[in-house]
Coordinates of C-alpha atoms in Angstrom, one line a residue:
M1 CA 0.0 0.0 0.0
P2 CA 1.5 3.4 -1.0
P3 CA 2.0 6.0 1.8
A4 CA -0.7 8.6 2.2
A5 CA 1.8 11.4 1.9
S6 CA 3.8 12.2 -1.2
V7 CA 7.2 10.4 -1.3
C8 CA 8.8 13.4 -2.9
A9 CA 11.1 15.5 -0.7
P10 CA 9.3 18.8 0.0
E11 CA 12.4 20.9 -0.9
T12 CA 12.5 19.3 -4.4
L13 CA 9.8 21.6 -5.8
I14 CA 9.3 25.2 -4.9
I15 CA 5.8 26.6 -5.4
L16 CA 5.4 29.8 -7.4
K17 CA 3.3 32.4 -5.5
N18 CA 4.1 35.8 -7.0
R19 CA 2.0 37.0 -10.0
S20 CA 5.2 38.3 -11.6
D21 CA 6.6 34.8 -11.8
F22 CA 3.3 33.5 -13.5
L23 CA 3.5 36.4 -16.0
K24 CA 7.1 35.6 -16.9
A25 CA 6.1 32.0 -17.5
A26 CA 3.2 33.1 -19.6
R27 CA 5.6 34.9 -22.0
A28 CA 7.8 31.8 -22.3
R29 CA 7.3 28.4 -24.1
R30 CA 4.1 26.5 -23.8
Q31 CA 2.9 23.0 -24.7
G32 CA -0.8 22.0 -24.7
T33 CA -2.0 18.5 -24.0
S34 CA -5.5 17.1 -23.8
S35 CA -5.7 17.6 -20.1
M36 CA -3.6 20.7 -19.3
M37 CA -1.4 23.5 -20.6
V38 CA 2.2 23.6 -19.4
Q39 CA 4.2 26.8 -19.6
A40 CA 8.0 26.6 -19.0
R41 CA 10.8 29.2 -18.8
K42 CA 14.5 29.0 -18.0
R43 CA 15.3 31.4 -15.2
A44 CA 18.2 33.8 -15.3
A45 CA 21.3 32.7 -13.4
D46 CA 20.8 35.3 -10.6
E47 CA 17.2 34.0 -9.8
A48 CA 16.2 31.2 -7.4
D49 CA 17.6 27.7 -7.6
G50 CA 15.7 24.4 -8.1
I51 CA 12.6 23.5 -9.9
R52 CA 9.7 25.9 -9.3
V53 CA 6.1 25.1 -10.2
G54 CA 2.8 27.0 -10.2
F55 CA -0.8 25.9 -10.7
T56 CA -3.8 27.7 -12.0
C57 CA -7.3 27.0 -13.1
S58 CA -9.7 29.7 -14.5
K59 CA -13.4 29.9 -13.8
K60 CA -13.9 28.1 -17.1
V61 CA -12.9 24.9 -15.3
G62 CA -16.0 25.2 -13.1
N63 CA -17.0 26.3 -9.7
A64 CA -14.6 26.4 -6.8
V65 CA -15.0 22.7 -6.0
A66 CA -14.1 21.7 -9.6
R67 CA -11.1 24.2 -9.7
N68 CA -9.7 23.0 -6.4
R69 CA -10.0 19.3 -7.5
A70 CA -8.3 20.1 -10.8
K71 CA -5.5 21.9 -9.0
R72 CA -5.0 19.0 -6.4
R73 CA -4.6 16.6 -9.3
L74 CA -2.1 18.9 -11.1
R75 CA -0.1 19.2 -7.8
E76 CA 0.1 15.5 -7.3
A77 CA 1.1 15.0 -11.0
A78 CA 3.8 17.6 -10.6
R79 CA 5.1 15.9 -7.4
A80 CA 5.3 12.6 -9.3
V81 CA 6.9 13.8 -12.5
L82 CA 8.8 17.0 -12.1
P83 CA 11.5 15.8 -9.7
T84 CA 12.7 13.3 -12.3
Q85 CA 11.8 15.0 -15.6
G86 CA 11.9 18.7 -14.8
R87 CA 15.0 20.8 -15.3
D88 CA 16.8 22.6 -12.5
G89 CA 16.7 26.3 -13.0
W90 CA 13.3 26.3 -14.7
D91 CA 9.8 27.5 -13.8
Y92 CA 6.8 25.4 -14.8
V93 CA 3.1 26.5 -14.7
L94 CA 0.4 23.9 -15.0
I95 CA -3.0 25.2 -16.2
G96 CA -6.1 23.1 -15.8
R97 CA -8.6 22.6 -18.7
A98 CA -12.3 22.7 -18.4
D99 CA -14.1 19.4 -17.8
V100 CA -10.9 17.4 -18.6
T101 CA -8.3 17.9 -15.8
A102 CA -10.6 16.8 -13.0
S103 CA -12.0 13.8 -14.8
R104 CA -9.1 12.4 -16.8
P105 CA -7.6 9.1 -15.5
F106 CA -4.6 9.9 -13.3
D107 CA -2.2 7.7 -15.4
A108 CA -3.2 9.6 -18.5
L109 CA -2.7 12.9 -16.7
L110 CA 0.8 11.8 -15.7
D111 CA 1.5 10.8 -19.4
D112 CA 0.2 14.2 -20.6
L113 CA 2.7 16.0 -18.2
R114 CA 5.6 13.7 -19.3
Y115 CA 4.7 14.4 -23.0
A116 CA 4.6 18.2 -22.4
L117 CA 7.9 18.2 -20.6
R118 CA 9.6 16.1 -23.3
K119 CA 8.4 18.6 -25.9
L120 CA 9.4 21.7 -23.9
N121 CA 12.8 20.3 -22.9
S122 CA 13.7 19.3 -26.4
S123 CA 12.7 22.6 -27.9
G124 CA 14.9 24.7 -25.6
K125 CA 18.3 24.7 -24.1

C-alpha cells in the first residue's frame, strides 16, 4: 500500500506564488495536452535555484470545487513527474482545462505531463 503522503522530498519543488513569476512564465514556451497546458521558462542565473512550479485554473474549469479538484490533481502529478523529468533552474506553470483535468484518469494525466515536458525540454536549451 503506498504511503498517504507524497514520497517526494518537500524541498525538491518550490511553489510559485508571485504574480510576476506567473506572468514571466506566460511569456515563455508552452505546450498543450488534452488535459492541461504547461508553460515553461528557463530562469536567469541570478534568480532562485531548483525547480519551481505553479498551478492555476480559470473559472472556465468550473466552480470552486471543480477548480480545487483540478489543482489538487495537477499538484500530485507535478510531485510525481517534475523531480525526475523537470529541469533545475526552470519555472513550470500547469494550467487546468475545463471538464478534462478533473475527470481524466490519473495515469493519462501523468502521461500528458511527461509528454509536455519532453516537448518543452527538447525545444529549448
